[in-house]
Short mmCIF file of C-alpha atoms in Angstrom, two decimals:
data_model
loop_
_atom_site.label_atom_id
_atom_site.label_comp_id
_atom_site.label_asym_id
_atom_site.label_seq_id
_atom_site.Cartn_x
_atom_site.Cartn_y
_atom_site.Cartn_z
CA MET A 254 -11.46 -12.08 -23.79
CA ASN A 255 -9.47 -15.08 -22.53
CA ARG A 256 -8.88 -15.41 -18.78
CA PRO A 257 -5.06 -14.89 -18.71
CA LEU A 258 -5.39 -11.64 -20.64
CA LYS A 259 -8.23 -10.52 -18.38
CA MET A 260 -6.15 -11.24 -15.26
CA PHE A 261 -3.19 -9.38 -16.73
CA LEU A 262 -5.27 -6.30 -17.55
CA LEU A 263 -6.96 -6.29 -14.15
CA THR A 264 -3.59 -6.62 -12.40
CA CYS A 265 -2.23 -3.68 -14.38
CA LEU A 266 -5.32 -1.66 -13.50
CA ALA A 267 -4.87 -2.42 -9.79
CA MET A 268 -1.21 -1.32 -9.87
CA LEU A 269 -2.18 1.88 -11.69
CA ALA A 270 -4.79 2.54 -8.99
CA PHE A 271 -2.21 2.09 -6.22
CA ALA A 272 0.23 4.43 -7.96
CA ALA A 273 -2.59 6.92 -8.49
CA ASN A 274 -2.92 7.27 -4.71
CA SER A 275 0.53 8.88 -4.58
CA LEU A 276 -0.23 11.17 -7.51
CA LEU A 277 -3.64 12.24 -6.17
CA ASN A 278 -2.26 12.91 -2.68
CA ARG A 279 0.67 14.87 -4.06
CA VAL A 280 -1.30 17.03 -6.50
CA ALA A 281 -4.02 17.75 -3.94
CA LEU A 282 -1.60 18.90 -1.25
CA SER A 283 0.66 20.86 -3.60
CA ASP A 284 -1.86 22.43 -5.99
CA THR A 285 -4.99 22.91 -3.87
CA ALA A 286 -5.73 24.37 -0.45
CA ILE A 287 -6.88 21.12 1.19
CA ASP A 288 -4.99 20.11 4.33
CA PRO A 289 -3.66 16.60 5.06
CA ALA A 290 -6.12 15.91 7.89
CA SER A 291 -9.13 16.75 5.70
CA PHE A 292 -7.69 14.72 2.82
CA THR A 293 -7.19 11.71 5.12
CA LEU A 294 -10.74 11.91 6.51
CA ILE A 295 -12.37 12.23 3.09
CA ARG A 296 -10.19 9.52 1.58
CA LEU A 297 -11.03 6.99 4.30
CA LEU A 298 -14.70 7.94 4.27
CA ALA A 299 -14.93 7.59 0.49
CA GLY A 300 -13.02 4.30 0.63
CA ALA A 301 -15.36 2.99 3.33
CA VAL A 302 -18.45 3.87 1.30
CA PHE A 303 -17.17 2.39 -1.97
CA LEU A 304 -15.75 -0.77 -0.40
CA TRP A 305 -18.82 -1.40 1.70
CA PHE A 306 -21.09 -0.90 -1.30
CA ILE A 307 -19.03 -3.33 -3.41
CA HIS A 308 -18.90 -5.83 -0.53
CA ALA A 309 -22.60 -5.65 0.28
CA TYR A 310 -23.94 -5.91 -3.25
CA ARG A 311 -21.59 -8.35 -4.95
CA PRO A 312 -23.42 -11.49 -6.15
CA SER A 313 -23.51 -14.19 -3.50
CA GLY A 314 -25.89 -16.51 -1.74
CA GLU A 315 -24.79 -14.93 1.57
CA ARG A 316 -25.45 -11.37 0.45
CA LEU A 317 -27.86 -10.48 3.29
CA LYS A 318 -25.60 -12.02 5.92
CA ARG A 319 -22.60 -10.03 4.69
CA LYS A 320 -24.59 -6.79 4.60
CA ALA A 321 -25.40 -7.17 8.29
CA SER A 322 -21.82 -7.85 9.37
CA VAL A 323 -18.82 -5.58 9.79
CA GLY A 324 -15.41 -7.14 9.24
CA GLY A 325 -12.01 -6.05 10.45
CA ASN A 326 -10.99 -4.96 13.93
CA TRP A 327 -9.95 -1.81 15.74
CA LEU A 328 -6.21 -2.54 15.86
CA SER A 329 -6.05 -3.04 12.11
CA ALA A 330 -8.19 0.08 11.62
CA ALA A 331 -5.73 2.07 13.74
CA ALA A 332 -2.83 0.82 11.59
CA LEU A 333 -4.81 1.75 8.46
CA PHE A 334 -5.40 5.26 9.82
CA ILE A 335 -1.73 5.76 10.74
CA TYR A 336 -0.79 4.71 7.20
CA ALA A 337 -3.32 7.06 5.57
CA ALA A 338 -2.51 10.04 7.80
CA GLY A 339 1.26 9.60 7.57
CA PHE A 340 0.90 9.20 3.80
CA SER A 341 -1.01 12.48 3.42
CA PHE A 342 1.09 14.57 5.81
CA ALA A 343 4.29 13.28 4.20
CA TYR A 344 3.21 14.47 0.77
CA LEU A 345 3.34 18.07 1.96
CA SER A 346 7.08 17.89 1.30
CA LEU A 347 7.82 14.79 -0.82
CA THR A 348 7.55 14.20 -4.55
CA ALA A 349 5.24 11.42 -5.75
CA ALA A 350 8.19 9.22 -6.75
CA THR A 351 10.15 9.64 -3.50
CA GLY A 352 7.07 9.12 -1.37
CA ALA A 353 6.04 5.94 -3.20
CA LEU A 354 9.57 4.54 -2.98
CA LEU A 355 9.90 5.25 0.75
CA LEU A 356 6.47 3.79 1.42
CA PHE A 357 7.14 0.63 -0.57
CA ALA A 358 10.58 0.15 1.02
CA ALA A 359 9.18 0.53 4.54
CA VAL A 360 6.32 -1.89 3.86
CA GLN A 361 8.56 -4.62 2.47
CA ILE A 362 11.33 -4.19 5.06
CA THR A 363 8.74 -4.33 7.86
CA MET A 364 7.30 -7.56 6.51
CA MET A 365 10.79 -9.03 6.10
CA ALA A 366 11.72 -8.05 9.67
CA VAL A 367 8.56 -9.65 11.05
CA ALA A 368 9.31 -12.83 9.08
CA LEU A 369 12.79 -12.91 10.66
CA SER A 370 11.36 -12.35 14.13
CA ARG A 371 9.07 -15.34 13.57
CA GLY A 372 12.03 -17.60 12.92
CA GLU A 373 12.36 -17.43 9.15
CA ARG A 374 15.99 -17.62 8.07
CA LEU A 375 17.54 -15.81 5.12
CA ASN A 376 19.82 -17.58 2.68
CA ALA A 377 22.87 -15.87 1.17
CA MET A 378 20.94 -14.36 -1.74
CA GLN A 379 18.23 -13.02 0.55
CA ILE A 380 20.83 -11.45 2.84
CA LEU A 381 22.38 -9.80 -0.22
CA GLY A 382 19.02 -8.49 -1.39
CA PHE A 383 18.02 -7.24 2.06
CA THR A 384 21.37 -5.45 2.45
CA LEU A 385 21.04 -3.92 -1.01
CA ALA A 386 17.55 -2.63 -0.22
CA LEU A 387 18.70 -1.08 3.07
CA THR A 388 21.69 0.48 1.31
CA GLY A 389 19.36 2.05 -1.24
CA LEU A 390 17.25 3.48 1.57
CA VAL A 391 20.34 4.95 3.22
CA ILE A 392 21.45 6.48 -0.11
CA LEU A 393 18.05 8.09 -0.54
CA LEU A 394 18.04 9.57 2.97
CA LEU A 395 21.67 10.74 3.17
CA PRO A 396 21.95 14.50 3.74
CA GLY A 397 22.49 16.53 0.60
CA VAL A 398 20.94 18.98 -1.82
CA SER A 399 18.68 16.34 -3.40
CA ALA A 400 17.78 14.58 -0.16
CA PRO A 401 14.05 14.49 0.67
CA SER A 402 12.65 16.44 3.61
CA TRP A 403 13.49 14.47 6.75
CA GLN A 404 10.07 15.26 8.26
CA GLY A 405 8.31 13.96 5.17
CA ALA A 406 10.61 10.93 4.97
CA VAL A 407 9.97 9.97 8.61
CA LEU A 408 6.21 10.33 8.17
CA MET A 409 6.24 8.19 5.03
CA LEU A 410 8.41 5.54 6.68
CA VAL A 411 5.97 5.43 9.62
CA ALA A 412 3.12 5.11 7.11
CA GLY A 413 4.94 2.21 5.44
CA VAL A 414 5.54 0.41 8.72
CA ALA A 415 1.85 0.84 9.59
CA TRP A 416 0.78 -0.52 6.20
CA GLY A 417 3.15 -3.47 6.61
CA ILE A 418 1.62 -4.26 10.00
CA TYR A 419 -1.87 -3.83 8.55
CA THR A 420 -1.03 -6.24 5.73
CA LEU A 421 0.40 -8.84 8.10
CA ARG A 422 -2.64 -8.61 10.36
CA GLY A 423 -4.87 -9.24 7.36
CA GLN A 424 -3.08 -12.38 6.20
CA GLY A 425 -5.39 -15.37 6.22
CA ALA A 426 -8.60 -13.33 6.20
CA THR A 427 -11.42 -15.50 4.87
CA ASP A 428 -13.06 -12.52 3.15
CA PRO A 429 -10.41 -9.85 2.43
CA LEU A 430 -12.91 -7.45 0.84
CA GLN A 431 -15.23 -7.57 3.84
CA THR A 432 -12.29 -7.20 6.23
CA THR A 433 -10.91 -4.19 4.34
CA ALA A 434 -14.34 -2.56 4.12
CA GLY A 435 -14.82 -2.99 7.87
CA ASN A 436 -11.37 -1.60 8.64
CA PHE A 437 -12.03 1.47 6.49
CA VAL A 438 -15.30 2.05 8.36
CA ARG A 439 -13.56 1.68 11.74
CA ALA A 440 -10.70 4.00 10.66
CA VAL A 441 -13.09 6.92 10.01
CA PRO A 442 -13.45 7.87 13.75
CA PHE A 443 -9.65 8.10 14.06
CA ALA A 444 -9.53 10.34 11.00
CA LEU A 445 -12.39 12.46 12.35
CA LEU A 446 -10.46 13.04 15.60
CA CYS A 447 -7.37 13.99 13.55
CA TRP A 448 -9.48 16.42 11.53
CA PHE A 449 -10.85 18.09 14.69
CA VAL A 450 -7.26 18.74 15.83
CA TRP A 451 -5.49 19.64 12.56
CA GLY A 452 -8.14 19.99 9.88
CA ALA A 453 -9.52 23.10 8.19
CA ALA A 454 -13.16 24.09 8.63
CA GLU A 455 -13.68 24.67 4.89
CA PRO A 456 -11.54 22.30 2.80
CA ASP A 457 -10.79 23.22 -0.80
CA ALA A 458 -13.47 21.88 -3.22
CA ILE A 459 -11.01 20.58 -5.83
CA GLY A 460 -8.91 19.02 -3.08
CA VAL A 461 -12.03 17.27 -1.77
CA TRP A 462 -12.62 15.85 -5.25
CA TYR A 463 -9.05 14.50 -5.36
CA ALA A 464 -9.56 12.91 -1.93
CA VAL A 465 -12.78 11.23 -3.07
CA LEU A 466 -11.00 9.87 -6.15
CA SER A 467 -8.13 8.63 -3.96
CA GLY A 468 -10.42 6.91 -1.46
CA GLY A 469 -13.21 5.74 -3.72
CA LEU A 470 -11.42 4.77 -6.91
CA ALA A 471 -7.67 4.44 -6.25
CA SER A 472 -8.23 2.74 -2.86
CA GLY A 473 -11.75 1.29 -2.91
CA VAL A 474 -12.05 0.07 -6.48
CA GLY A 475 -8.30 -0.61 -6.67
CA TYR A 476 -8.44 -2.96 -3.66
CA ALA A 477 -11.58 -4.66 -4.97
CA ILE A 478 -9.86 -5.38 -8.30
CA TRP A 479 -6.69 -6.57 -6.57
CA TYR A 480 -8.58 -9.00 -4.36
CA SER A 481 -10.42 -10.36 -7.39
CA VAL A 482 -7.15 -11.27 -9.16
CA LEU A 483 -5.09 -12.42 -6.16
CA PRO A 484 -6.50 -15.99 -6.16
CA SER A 485 -5.22 -16.36 -9.73
CA LEU A 486 -1.67 -15.19 -8.93
CA SER A 487 1.14 -17.05 -7.24
CA ALA A 488 2.60 -15.44 -4.11
CA MET A 489 5.81 -14.60 -6.01
CA ILE A 490 3.99 -12.92 -8.91
CA ALA A 491 1.75 -10.99 -6.51
CA ALA A 492 4.77 -9.73 -4.58
CA THR A 493 6.87 -9.01 -7.66
CA VAL A 494 4.20 -7.14 -9.61
CA GLN A 495 3.91 -4.63 -6.77
CA LEU A 496 7.47 -3.53 -7.52
CA SER A 497 5.90 -1.62 -10.41
CA VAL A 498 4.01 0.79 -8.13
CA PRO A 499 6.93 3.14 -7.26
CA VAL A 500 8.00 3.09 -10.92
CA LEU A 501 4.50 3.98 -12.10
CA ALA A 502 4.29 6.74 -9.50
CA ALA A 503 7.65 8.13 -10.67
CA VAL A 504 6.57 8.10 -14.32
CA GLY A 505 3.26 9.73 -13.41
CA GLY A 506 5.04 12.37 -11.36
CA VAL A 507 7.28 13.28 -14.29
CA LEU A 508 4.55 13.25 -16.96
CA LEU A 509 1.63 14.69 -15.00
CA LEU A 510 3.18 16.75 -12.20
CA SER A 511 6.39 17.93 -13.93
CA GLU A 512 8.53 16.43 -11.18
CA SER A 513 12.21 15.82 -11.80
CA VAL A 514 14.00 12.52 -11.22
CA THR A 515 17.42 12.96 -9.61
CA LEU A 516 20.40 10.66 -9.92
CA ARG A 517 20.11 9.92 -6.19
CA LEU A 518 16.51 8.76 -6.68
CA LEU A 519 17.43 6.57 -9.65
CA VAL A 520 20.30 4.87 -7.81
CA ALA A 521 18.23 4.41 -4.65
CA SER A 522 15.30 3.04 -6.65
CA MET A 523 17.45 0.45 -8.41
CA ALA A 524 19.02 -0.64 -5.12
CA ILE A 525 15.75 -0.81 -3.15
CA LEU A 526 13.58 -2.42 -5.82
CA GLY A 527 16.39 -4.70 -6.99
CA GLY A 528 17.16 -5.81 -3.45
CA ILE A 529 13.53 -6.58 -2.68
CA ALA A 530 13.16 -8.46 -5.96
CA ILE A 531 16.18 -10.61 -5.02
CA VAL A 532 14.67 -11.40 -1.60
CA ILE A 533 11.32 -12.34 -3.13
CA GLY A 534 12.90 -14.49 -5.82
CA ALA A 535 15.29 -16.21 -3.42
CA ARG A 536 12.47 -16.93 -0.97
CA LYS A 537 10.45 -18.61 -3.72
CA THR A 538 13.45 -20.67 -4.79
CA GLN A 539 14.10 -21.67 -1.19
CA ARG A 540 10.52 -22.86 -0.72
CA GLN A 541 10.60 -24.89 -3.94
CA SER A 542 13.92 -26.60 -3.11
CA PRO A 543 13.47 -30.30 -2.36
CA ASP A 544 14.00 -31.30 1.23
CA VAL A 545 17.03 -33.56 1.16
CA LYS A 546 16.95 -35.86 4.15
CA SER A 547 18.65 -39.22 4.34
CA THR A 548 16.34 -42.13 5.10
CA LYS A 549 17.12 -45.65 6.24
CA ALA A 550 15.41 -48.75 4.92
CA ASP A 551 13.49 -50.80 7.47
#
């Protein structure tokens, strides 16, 4: 298999894994008796085990050194926990498609807002895209018969902000897989405390299995695959390809969970995803534009 095809297939697999998180969370909390706190704990624990195993035993001359070290930090682990807990509690009342869209919108808008706060300036096209994305979010959340639960929407937006912060804190990590594995390990105590307060003593067995799949495969293996292909992707392609996750979650929700797609969700999705795509594309164009400065001959 040639390398470009391999990278394409691995990228598709990573996006499917990310979308599967929404589907697994949704089906577990709607069709089994597991509670969100138990799901969060098991998901993070399974993710920590899988990621740490992959990190510790991947081929490398520094294998023993990596096995003895724990990456990440407690602030990033707290952000990871807030994302995972908000994600699970939100899916008590949201469909897979709506949840994925809200999460993705909150992540991207958070990262854009931080970029602005750091002095980055938007050009006209970026302003248009940012406004379009915010308009789509407003359309999705406007009161009405087809509006999502406000409690679930707030929780998912908080989860998205937390994931955006987590992503920004991880930028520039020399070993992303080690850092993510360490953050998953550090997030487990937060999830354990949450479980003591809100969790059930005897979680549903099938729900536990869904949580293990979500943490071990959709999160653990999904992240490992994503980090393996990221060096081969440009920043624009990496950002753009993630636009497929809410779409994949929506298709999976319809085909596998018999969820319906409303006109409101379709319009909001086009506005949010289209707006973010415009911002990403305009940012890339802006960075590639030649710097036109007049110079004087000596």
